[in-house]
Amino acid sequence: SKPASFKTSKLSDMSRAFANMSALTTFALPSASGAFDANKVSTFESMFEGTVKLASLDLSTMGLASPATNATMKNMFKDMTALKPFKAGAAFDTSRVTDASGMFEGDSALTSVDLGDAFGANAMTTVKGMFKGSSSLVEFTFPHAFGANTGKVA
C-alpha cells in the first residue's frame, strides 16, 4: 500500500537514494499529489540507477512543481534494465534542470516514455546520452510546450 506522505520537503540531495536496490520490484509514491515534495532538491543524480527489477515507474504524484535552480538529473534512471513504461506526470517540472545526461541510459527494456506537460528543456545544457542504449523504446510522448535551448544543449 502507498504511504499517506513521505516527508521530503527539506531534502536538497536525493542522489542514489534508491540506487542499486537490486531486489526492488515496486515503487509507490503517496497517492496525494505533492505528498512527495521534491521542490528543494537540487541533486537527483543516479536516484534510481541500477534498480534492475523495477519494471514500471509512475512519478505522477511527485511534487516537483518548482525544482531548485541548476538541478541535475544526470543518470537518474540509468541501468534500470527491467523498466518498461515511464510516466513523469503533470508535476514533473524540469524547467530548472541543467543536466539530464544519461537520464535513461541503459534502460534496454524501456518501451514507452511519457514526459508529462511540465517537462521542459529550456535550462538544460547537457542531455548527452539521455536515451543511449534504450533500444526497445517505441513510444515517446513529448510535452505540449517542449522547448530546447538549442544554442547550449550538448
Coordinates of N, CA and C in Angstrom, one line a residue:
S1 N 0.8 -1.2 0.0 CA 0.0 0.0 0.0 C 0.9 1.2 0.0
K2 N 0.3 2.3 -0.5 CA 1.0 3.6 -0.6 C 1.0 4.3 0.7
P3 N 2.1 5.0 1.1 CA 2.1 5.8 2.3 C 1.3 7.1 2.1
A4 N 0.8 7.6 3.2 CA 0.0 8.9 3.0 C 0.9 10.0 2.7
S5 N 2.1 10.1 3.2 CA 3.1 11.1 2.8 C 4.5 10.6 3.1
F6 N 5.4 11.2 2.5 CA 6.8 10.9 2.7 C 7.5 12.2 2.9
K7 N 7.9 12.5 4.1 CA 8.5 13.8 4.5 C 9.8 14.1 3.8
T8 N 9.7 14.8 2.7 CA 10.9 15.1 1.9 C 11.0 16.6 1.6
S9 N 10.2 17.4 2.2 CA 10.2 18.8 1.9 C 11.4 19.6 2.2
K10 N 12.3 19.0 3.1 CA 13.5 19.7 3.4 C 14.8 19.2 2.8
L11 N 14.6 18.1 2.0 CA 15.7 17.5 1.3 C 16.3 18.3 0.2
S12 N 17.6 18.3 0.0 CA 18.2 19.0 -1.1 C 19.0 18.1 -2.0
D13 N 19.3 16.9 -1.5 CA 20.0 15.9 -2.2 C 19.4 14.5 -2.1
M14 N 18.9 14.0 -3.3 CA 18.3 12.7 -3.3 C 19.2 11.7 -4.2
S15 N 20.4 12.1 -4.4 CA 21.3 11.3 -5.3 C 21.5 9.9 -4.6
R16 N 21.3 8.9 -5.5 CA 21.5 7.5 -5.2 C 20.5 7.0 -4.1
A17 N 19.5 7.7 -3.8 CA 18.5 7.4 -2.7 C 18.0 5.9 -2.8
F18 N 17.7 5.5 -4.1 CA 17.2 4.1 -4.3 C 18.1 3.4 -5.2
A19 N 19.3 3.8 -5.4 CA 20.3 3.2 -6.3 C 20.6 1.8 -5.9
N20 N 20.8 0.9 -6.9 CA 21.3 -0.4 -6.8 C 20.5 -1.3 -5.8
M21 N 19.2 -1.0 -5.7 CA 18.3 -1.8 -4.9 C 17.9 -2.9 -5.8
S22 N 18.7 -3.9 -5.9 CA 18.6 -5.0 -6.9 C 17.3 -5.8 -6.7
A23 N 16.7 -5.9 -5.6 CA 15.5 -6.7 -5.4 C 14.2 -5.9 -5.5
L24 N 14.3 -4.5 -5.6 CA 13.1 -3.7 -5.6 C 12.3 -3.9 -6.9
T25 N 11.0 -4.3 -6.7 CA 10.1 -4.6 -7.8 C 9.0 -3.6 -7.9
T26 N 8.7 -2.9 -6.8 CA 7.6 -2.0 -6.8 C 8.0 -0.7 -6.1
F27 N 7.6 0.4 -6.6 CA 7.9 1.7 -6.0 C 6.6 2.5 -6.1
A28 N 6.0 2.8 -5.0 CA 4.7 3.6 -5.0 C 4.9 4.9 -4.2
L29 N 4.6 6.0 -4.8 CA 4.6 7.3 -4.2 C 3.3 7.4 -3.4
P30 N 3.3 8.3 -2.4 CA 2.0 8.7 -1.8 C 1.0 9.1 -2.9
S31 N -0.3 8.7 -2.7 CA -1.3 9.0 -3.7 C -1.7 10.4 -3.9
A32 N -1.6 11.2 -2.8 CA -2.0 12.6 -2.9 C -0.9 13.4 -3.7
S33 N -1.3 14.2 -4.6 CA -0.4 15.0 -5.4 C 0.4 15.9 -4.5
G34 N 1.7 15.8 -4.7 CA 2.6 16.7 -4.0 C 3.0 16.2 -2.6
A35 N 2.5 15.0 -2.2 CA 2.8 14.4 -0.9 C 4.3 14.0 -0.8
F36 N 4.9 13.8 -2.0 CA 6.3 13.5 -2.1 C 7.0 14.8 -2.6
D37 N 7.2 15.7 -1.8 CA 7.7 17.1 -2.1 C 9.2 17.1 -2.4
A38 N 9.5 17.3 -3.6 CA 11.0 17.4 -4.0 C 11.4 18.7 -4.5
N39 N 10.6 19.8 -4.2 CA 10.9 21.1 -4.7 C 12.2 21.7 -4.3
K40 N 12.8 21.3 -3.2 CA 14.1 21.9 -2.7 C 15.3 21.0 -3.2
V41 N 15.0 19.9 -3.8 CA 16.1 19.0 -4.2 C 16.8 19.6 -5.4
S42 N 18.1 19.6 -5.3 CA 18.9 20.1 -6.5 C 19.7 18.9 -7.1
T43 N 19.8 17.8 -6.4 CA 20.5 16.7 -7.0 C 19.7 15.4 -6.9
F44 N 19.3 14.9 -8.1 CA 18.6 13.7 -8.3 C 19.5 12.7 -9.0
E45 N 20.8 13.0 -9.0 CA 21.7 12.2 -9.8 C 21.7 10.7 -9.3
S46 N 21.5 9.8 -10.3 CA 21.6 8.3 -10.0 C 20.5 7.9 -9.0
M47 N 19.4 8.6 -8.8 CA 18.5 8.3 -7.8 C 17.9 6.9 -7.8
F48 N 17.6 6.4 -9.0 CA 17.1 5.0 -9.2 C 18.1 4.1 -10.0
E49 N 19.3 4.6 -10.2 CA 20.3 3.9 -11.0 C 20.5 2.4 -10.5
G50 N 20.4 1.5 -11.4 CA 20.7 0.1 -11.1 C 19.6 -0.7 -10.4
T51 N 18.4 -0.1 -10.3 CA 17.3 -0.9 -9.7 C 16.8 -1.8 -10.8
V52 N 17.4 -2.9 -11.0 CA 17.3 -3.7 -12.2 C 16.0 -4.5 -12.3
K53 N 15.2 -4.7 -11.2 CA 14.0 -5.4 -11.2 C 12.7 -4.5 -11.2
L54 N 12.9 -3.3 -11.1 CA 11.8 -2.3 -11.1 C 11.3 -2.2 -12.6
A55 N 10.1 -2.7 -12.9 CA 9.6 -2.8 -14.2 C 8.7 -1.6 -14.7
S56 N 8.2 -0.8 -13.7 CA 7.4 0.4 -14.1 C 7.7 1.5 -13.1
L57 N 7.5 2.7 -13.5 CA 7.8 3.8 -12.6 C 6.8 4.9 -13.0
D58 N 6.0 5.3 -12.0 CA 5.0 6.4 -12.2 C 5.3 7.5 -11.2
L59 N 5.8 8.6 -11.6 CA 6.1 9.7 -10.7 C 5.1 10.8 -10.8
S60 N 3.8 10.5 -11.2 CA 2.8 11.5 -11.4 C 2.4 12.2 -10.2
T61 N 2.6 11.7 -9.0 CA 2.2 12.4 -7.8 C 3.5 13.1 -7.1
M62 N 4.6 13.0 -7.7 CA 5.8 13.6 -7.2 C 5.7 15.1 -7.2
G63 N 5.9 15.8 -6.1 CA 5.8 17.2 -6.1 C 7.1 17.9 -6.5
L64 N 7.1 18.2 -7.8 CA 8.3 18.8 -8.4 C 7.8 20.0 -9.2
A65 N 7.0 20.8 -8.6 CA 6.4 21.9 -9.3 C 7.3 23.1 -9.6
S66 N 8.4 23.2 -8.7 CA 9.3 24.3 -8.9 C 10.7 23.8 -8.4
P67 N 11.4 23.0 -9.2 CA 12.7 22.5 -8.8 C 13.7 23.5 -8.4
A68 N 14.7 23.1 -7.7 CA 15.8 24.0 -7.4 C 16.5 24.5 -8.6
T69 N 17.1 25.6 -8.6 CA 17.8 26.2 -9.8 C 19.1 25.3 -10.0
N70 N 19.4 25.1 -11.2 CA 20.6 24.3 -11.6 C 20.6 22.9 -11.1
A71 N 19.4 22.3 -11.1 CA 19.3 20.9 -10.6 C 19.8 19.9 -11.6
T72 N 20.3 18.8 -11.1 CA 20.8 17.8 -12.0 C 20.0 16.5 -11.9
M73 N 19.7 15.9 -13.0 CA 19.0 14.6 -13.1 C 19.9 13.6 -13.8
K74 N 21.2 13.9 -13.8 CA 22.1 13.0 -14.5 C 22.0 11.6 -14.0
N75 N 21.8 10.6 -15.0 CA 21.8 9.2 -14.7 C 20.6 8.8 -13.7
M76 N 19.6 9.6 -13.6 CA 18.6 9.4 -12.6 C 17.9 8.0 -12.7
F77 N 17.7 7.6 -13.9 CA 17.0 6.3 -14.2 C 18.0 5.3 -14.9
K78 N 19.2 5.5 -14.9 CA 20.2 4.8 -15.6 C 20.2 3.3 -15.2
D79 N 20.4 2.4 -16.2 CA 20.5 1.0 -16.0 C 19.4 0.4 -15.2
M80 N 18.2 0.9 -15.4 CA 17.0 0.2 -14.9 C 16.6 -0.8 -16.0
T81 N 17.2 -1.9 -16.1 CA 17.1 -2.8 -17.2 C 15.8 -3.5 -17.3
A82 N 14.9 -3.4 -16.3 CA 13.6 -4.0 -16.4 C 12.5 -3.0 -16.7
L83 N 12.8 -1.7 -16.6 CA 11.9 -0.6 -16.7 C 11.3 -0.6 -18.1
K84 N 9.9 -0.7 -18.2 CA 9.3 -0.7 -19.5 C 8.5 0.6 -19.7
P85 N 7.4 0.9 -19.0 CA 6.8 2.2 -19.1 C 7.3 3.2 -18.1
F86 N 7.5 4.4 -18.5 CA 7.9 5.5 -17.6 C 6.9 6.7 -17.7
K87 N 6.3 7.1 -16.6 CA 5.3 8.2 -16.7 C 5.8 9.3 -15.7
A88 N 6.1 10.5 -16.2 CA 6.5 11.6 -15.4 C 5.4 12.3 -14.6
G89 N 4.3 12.5 -15.3 CA 3.2 13.2 -14.7 C 3.2 14.7 -14.9
A90 N 2.1 15.3 -14.5 CA 1.9 16.8 -14.8 C 2.8 17.7 -13.9
A91 N 3.2 17.2 -12.7 CA 4.0 18.0 -11.8 C 5.5 17.7 -11.9
F92 N 6.0 17.0 -12.9 CA 7.4 16.7 -13.1 C 8.0 17.8 -13.9
D93 N 8.3 18.9 -13.2 CA 8.8 20.2 -13.8 C 10.3 20.1 -13.9
T94 N 10.9 20.2 -15.0 CA 12.3 20.1 -15.2 C 12.8 21.5 -15.8
S95 N 12.1 22.5 -15.6 CA 12.4 23.8 -16.2 C 13.7 24.4 -15.7
R96 N 14.2 24.0 -14.5 CA 15.4 24.5 -13.9 C 16.5 23.4 -13.9
V97 N 16.3 22.3 -14.5 CA 17.3 21.2 -14.6 C 18.3 21.5 -15.7
T98 N 19.5 21.5 -15.4 CA 20.6 21.8 -16.4 C 21.2 20.6 -16.9
D99 N 21.3 19.5 -16.2 CA 22.0 18.3 -16.7 C 21.0 17.1 -16.6
A100 N 20.7 16.6 -17.8 CA 19.9 15.4 -17.9 C 20.6 14.3 -18.7
S101 N 21.9 14.4 -18.7 CA 22.7 13.4 -19.4 C 22.6 12.0 -18.8
G102 N 22.5 11.0 -19.7 CA 22.4 9.7 -19.3 C 21.1 9.3 -18.5
M103 N 20.1 10.2 -18.5 CA 18.9 10.0 -17.7 C 18.3 8.7 -17.8
F104 N 18.2 8.1 -19.0 CA 17.5 6.8 -19.2 C 18.5 5.9 -19.9
E105 N 19.8 6.2 -19.8 CA 20.8 5.4 -20.4 C 20.8 3.9 -19.9
G106 N 20.9 3.0 -20.9 CA 21.0 1.6 -20.5 C 19.7 0.9 -20.1
D107 N 18.6 1.7 -20.3 CA 17.3 1.1 -20.0 C 16.8 0.3 -21.2
S108 N 17.4 -0.9 -21.3 CA 17.2 -1.7 -22.5 C 15.8 -2.2 -22.7
A109 N 15.0 -2.3 -21.7 CA 13.6 -2.8 -21.8 C 12.6 -1.7 -22.0
L110 N 13.0 -0.4 -21.8 CA 12.1 0.7 -21.8 C 11.4 0.8 -23.2
T111 N 10.0 0.7 -23.1 CA 9.2 0.7 -24.3 C 8.5 2.0 -24.5
S112 N 8.1 2.7 -23.4 CA 7.4 4.0 -23.6 C 7.8 5.0 -22.5
V113 N 7.8 6.3 -23.0 CA 8.2 7.4 -22.1 C 7.1 8.5 -22.3
D114 N 6.5 8.9 -21.2 CA 5.6 10.0 -21.2 C 6.2 11.0 -20.2
L115 N 6.7 12.1 -20.8 CA 7.4 13.1 -20.0 C 6.5 14.0 -19.3
G116 N 5.2 14.0 -19.6 CA 4.2 14.9 -18.9 C 4.3 16.3 -19.4
D117 N 3.3 17.2 -19.1 CA 3.3 18.5 -19.7 C 4.3 19.5 -19.0
A118 N 4.8 19.2 -17.8 CA 5.7 20.1 -17.2 C 7.2 19.9 -17.5
F119 N 7.5 18.9 -18.3 CA 8.9 18.6 -18.6 C 9.3 19.6 -19.7
G120 N 10.4 20.3 -19.3 CA 10.9 21.3 -20.2 C 12.4 21.3 -20.3
A121 N 13.0 21.6 -21.4 CA 14.4 21.6 -21.6 C 15.1 22.9 -21.7
N122 N 14.3 24.0 -21.4 CA 14.8 25.3 -21.6 C 16.1 25.6 -20.8
A123 N 16.3 25.1 -19.7 CA 17.6 25.3 -18.9 C 18.6 24.3 -19.1
M124 N 18.3 23.2 -19.8 CA 19.2 22.1 -20.0 C 20.4 22.4 -20.9
T125 N 21.6 22.2 -20.4 CA 22.7 22.4 -21.2 C 23.4 21.1 -21.6
T126 N 23.0 20.0 -20.9 CA 23.6 18.7 -21.2 C 22.5 17.7 -21.2
V127 N 22.3 17.0 -22.4 CA 21.4 15.9 -22.5 C 22.1 14.7 -23.2
K128 N 23.5 14.8 -23.2 CA 24.3 13.7 -23.8 C 23.9 12.3 -23.4
G129 N 23.6 11.5 -24.3 CA 23.3 10.1 -24.0 C 22.1 9.9 -23.2
M130 N 21.1 10.8 -23.2 CA 19.9 10.7 -22.4 C 19.2 9.4 -22.6
F131 N 19.1 8.9 -23.8 CA 18.4 7.6 -24.1 C 19.4 6.6 -24.7
K132 N 20.6 6.7 -24.5 CA 21.6 5.8 -25.0 C 21.4 4.4 -24.5
G133 N 21.3 3.4 -25.4 CA 21.1 2.0 -25.1 C 19.6 1.7 -24.7
S134 N 18.7 2.6 -24.9 CA 17.3 2.4 -24.7 C 16.7 1.8 -26.0
S135 N 17.2 0.6 -26.4 CA 16.9 0.0 -27.7 C 15.5 -0.5 -27.9
S136 N 14.7 -0.6 -26.9 CA 13.3 -1.1 -27.0 C 12.3 0.1 -27.1
L137 N 12.7 1.3 -27.0 CA 11.8 2.4 -27.0 C 11.0 2.6 -28.3
V138 N 9.7 2.5 -28.2 CA 8.8 2.6 -29.4 C 7.8 3.7 -29.2
E139 N 7.6 4.2 -28.0 CA 6.6 5.3 -27.9 C 7.1 6.4 -27.0
F140 N 7.1 7.6 -27.5 CA 7.7 8.7 -26.8 C 6.7 9.9 -26.8
T141 N 6.2 10.3 -25.7 CA 5.3 11.4 -25.6 C 6.0 12.7 -25.1
F142 N 6.1 13.7 -26.1 CA 6.7 14.9 -25.7 C 5.6 15.8 -25.0
P143 N 6.0 16.7 -24.1 CA 5.1 17.7 -23.5 C 4.6 18.6 -24.6
H144 N 3.5 19.3 -24.4 CA 2.9 20.2 -25.3 C 3.9 21.4 -25.6
A145 N 4.5 21.9 -24.5 CA 5.3 23.1 -24.7 C 6.8 22.8 -24.6
F146 N 7.2 21.6 -25.2 CA 8.6 21.2 -25.1 C 9.4 22.2 -25.9
G147 N 10.4 22.7 -25.3 CA 11.3 23.6 -25.9 C 12.8 23.3 -25.5
A148 N 13.7 23.5 -26.4 CA 15.1 23.3 -26.1 C 15.9 24.5 -26.4
N149 N 16.8 24.8 -25.5 CA 17.7 25.9 -25.7 C 18.9 25.4 -26.6
T150 N 18.6 25.2 -27.9 CA 19.5 24.5 -28.8 C 20.8 25.2 -28.9
G151 N 21.0 26.4 -28.5 CA 22.3 27.1 -28.6 C 23.2 26.6 -27.5
K152 N 22.7 25.9 -26.5 CA 23.6 25.4 -25.4 C 23.6 23.9 -25.2
V153 N 22.6 23.3 -25.7 CA 22.5 21.8 -25.5 C 23.6 21.1 -26.1
A154 N 24.3 20.2 -25.4 CA 25.4 19.4 -25.9 C 25.0 18.0 -26.2

